[in-house]
C-alpha positions as CSV (number, residue, x, y, z in Angstrom):
1,I,-0.2,-0.1,-0.2
2,L,2.8,2.5,0.8
3,E,4.1,1.9,-2.9
4,I,1.0,2.6,-4.4
5,I,1.0,5.6,-2.1
6,E,4.3,6.4,-3.8
7,H,3.4,5.9,-7.0
8,L,0.4,8.4,-6.9
9,V,2.5,11.6,-5.2
10,I,5.4,10.7,-7.9
11,C,2.8,10.5,-10.6
12,E,1.7,13.7,-9.9
13,R,5.0,15.2,-9.8
14,D,5.7,13.7,-13.1
15,V,2.3,15.2,-15.2
16,M,3.0,18.5,-12.9
17,P,5.2,20.3,-15.0
18,G,7.4,20.2,-12.1
19,L,6.3,22.5,-9.5
20,S,7.6,25.1,-11.6
21,D,6.5,29.1,-11.1
22,P,3.1,29.0,-12.9
23,D,4.6,32.2,-14.9
24,D,7.6,30.4,-16.3
25,L,5.0,27.6,-17.8
26,V,4.7,27.2,-21.6
27,P,1.7,26.0,-23.4
28,K,2.7,22.7,-25.1
29,R,0.6,22.0,-28.5
30,K,-1.9,19.3,-28.9
31,N,-2.9,17.6,-31.8
32,L,-5.4,15.1,-33.1
33,K,-3.1,12.2,-31.6
34,D,-2.9,13.7,-28.3
35,R,-6.3,14.2,-28.0
36,M,-7.3,10.0,-29.1
37,L,-4.0,9.2,-26.7
38,F,-6.3,10.8,-23.7
39,R,-9.1,9.2,-24.1
40,L,-7.4,5.9,-24.6
41,V,-5.1,6.5,-21.3
42,M,-8.9,7.6,-19.5
43,A,-10.0,4.7,-20.5
44,L,-7.4,2.3,-19.5
45,L,-7.2,3.6,-16.4
46,R,-11.0,2.7,-15.4
47,L,-10.3,-0.8,-16.5
48,P,-9.3,-3.1,-13.2
49,I,-6.4,-4.5,-15.5
50,P,-2.9,-4.1,-14.7
51,I,-1.2,-1.3,-17.0
52,R,2.5,-0.8,-16.9
53,T,3.4,2.9,-15.6
54,P,4.8,4.8,-19.0
55,S,8.0,6.2,-16.9
56,R,10.7,5.3,-15.2
57,G,10.0,8.0,-12.9
58,M,6.4,6.7,-11.9
59,V,8.0,3.4,-10.7
60,P,7.8,3.3,-7.0
61,R,11.5,2.8,-5.4
62,G,9.7,2.2,-1.8
63,K,12.5,3.8,0.3
64,K,10.2,6.6,1.2
65,S,8.5,6.7,4.8
66,I,4.9,7.8,5.3
67,D,5.7,11.1,6.8
68,E,7.4,11.8,3.3
69,L,5.1,11.1,1.4
70,R,2.5,13.1,3.0
71,A,4.5,16.1,3.0
72,M,4.9,15.4,-0.9
73,W,1.7,15.2,-1.5
74,D,0.8,18.7,0.7
75,Q,3.7,19.9,-1.5
76,N,1.7,18.7,-4.6
77,H,-1.4,20.2,-4.1
78,E,-0.3,23.5,-2.6
79,W,1.6,24.0,-6.0
80,L,-2.0,22.8,-7.5
81,R,-4.3,25.5,-6.0
82,S,-1.9,28.0,-6.4
83,Y,-1.8,27.1,-9.7
84,V,-5.4,27.2,-10.1
85,A,-6.1,30.1,-8.3
86,G,-3.8,32.1,-10.9
87,L,-6.0,30.7,-13.8
88,D,-8.9,32.6,-12.0
89,R,-7.3,35.5,-12.3
90,S,-5.5,35.3,-15.8
91,G,-8.1,33.3,-17.2
92,G,-5.4,31.0,-19.2
93,G,-3.4,28.2,-18.8
94,G,-3.3,26.2,-21.8
95,E,-1.5,22.8,-22.1
96,V,0.9,23.0,-19.7
97,F,0.4,19.7,-18.0
98,S,2.4,16.5,-19.7
99,H,1.4,12.8,-19.6
100,P,4.1,10.5,-21.1
101,V,1.4,8.8,-23.2
102,A,-1.8,11.2,-23.6
103,G,0.5,14.2,-24.2
104,P,0.0,17.7,-23.5
105,L,-3.3,18.5,-21.0
106,S,-5.3,21.2,-20.0
107,T,-5.9,21.9,-16.6
108,E,-9.3,20.3,-16.6
109,E,-7.8,17.6,-18.1
110,A,-5.1,16.6,-15.8
111,L,-7.6,17.0,-12.8
112,R,-9.7,14.5,-14.3
113,M,-6.7,12.0,-14.8
114,L,-5.8,12.6,-11.6
115,D,-8.9,11.8,-9.8
116,V,-9.7,8.6,-12.3
117,H,-6.3,7.6,-11.0
118,L,-6.8,8.2,-8.0
119,T,-9.5,6.6,-7.9
120,R,-8.1,3.2,-9.4
121,H,-5.5,2.9,-7.0
122,I,-8.3,3.5,-4.2
123,K,-9.9,1.0,-5.5
124,Q,-6.7,-1.5,-5.7
125,I,-5.9,-0.8,-2.2
126,D,-9.3,-1.7,-1.3
127,R,-8.7,-5.0,-2.9
128,L,-5.2,-5.5,-1.2
129,E,-6.4,-4.7,2.7
130,K,-9.4,-7.2,1.6
131,S,-7.1,-10.0,0.7
132,A,-5.2,-9.4,4.0
C-alpha cells in the first residue's frame, strides 16, 4: 500500500510541470493524436486490469516513509491550488501539464486524469486490504 501511495505522489509530480513557478510555464501544442491518446489512457485507467507505468519516473522505489510521502502530497496539492487560483485571475493556462503517453493536458484534463488515477488505486488498496 505504501508503494501505491508513493506511485500516486510521484505520478502527480511527473504530470505537473515540475512544480515550477506558474508564470514560467509554456503551453504545449496538442494534436489529434494527443486527443485520442488521452481518451485511450482514461479508458484504460478505468479498467481493472494491470497497466505498466508509462515512465520510469512513475515507478515507486519503496524507500520513502509515509511522513515523507504526505509532505510531498501536500506540496503537490499546494502547488496545484496555487496554480488553479492563478488561472482564475488570468483566465489562461493552456496545455501546460504533460503525460508521457497522453501528451499535453489542459488543467481540466490533468485534474480529471488525476481523479481517475486516484480512484483506480483506491480500489486497488481496498482489494489488498480485503485480501489481507
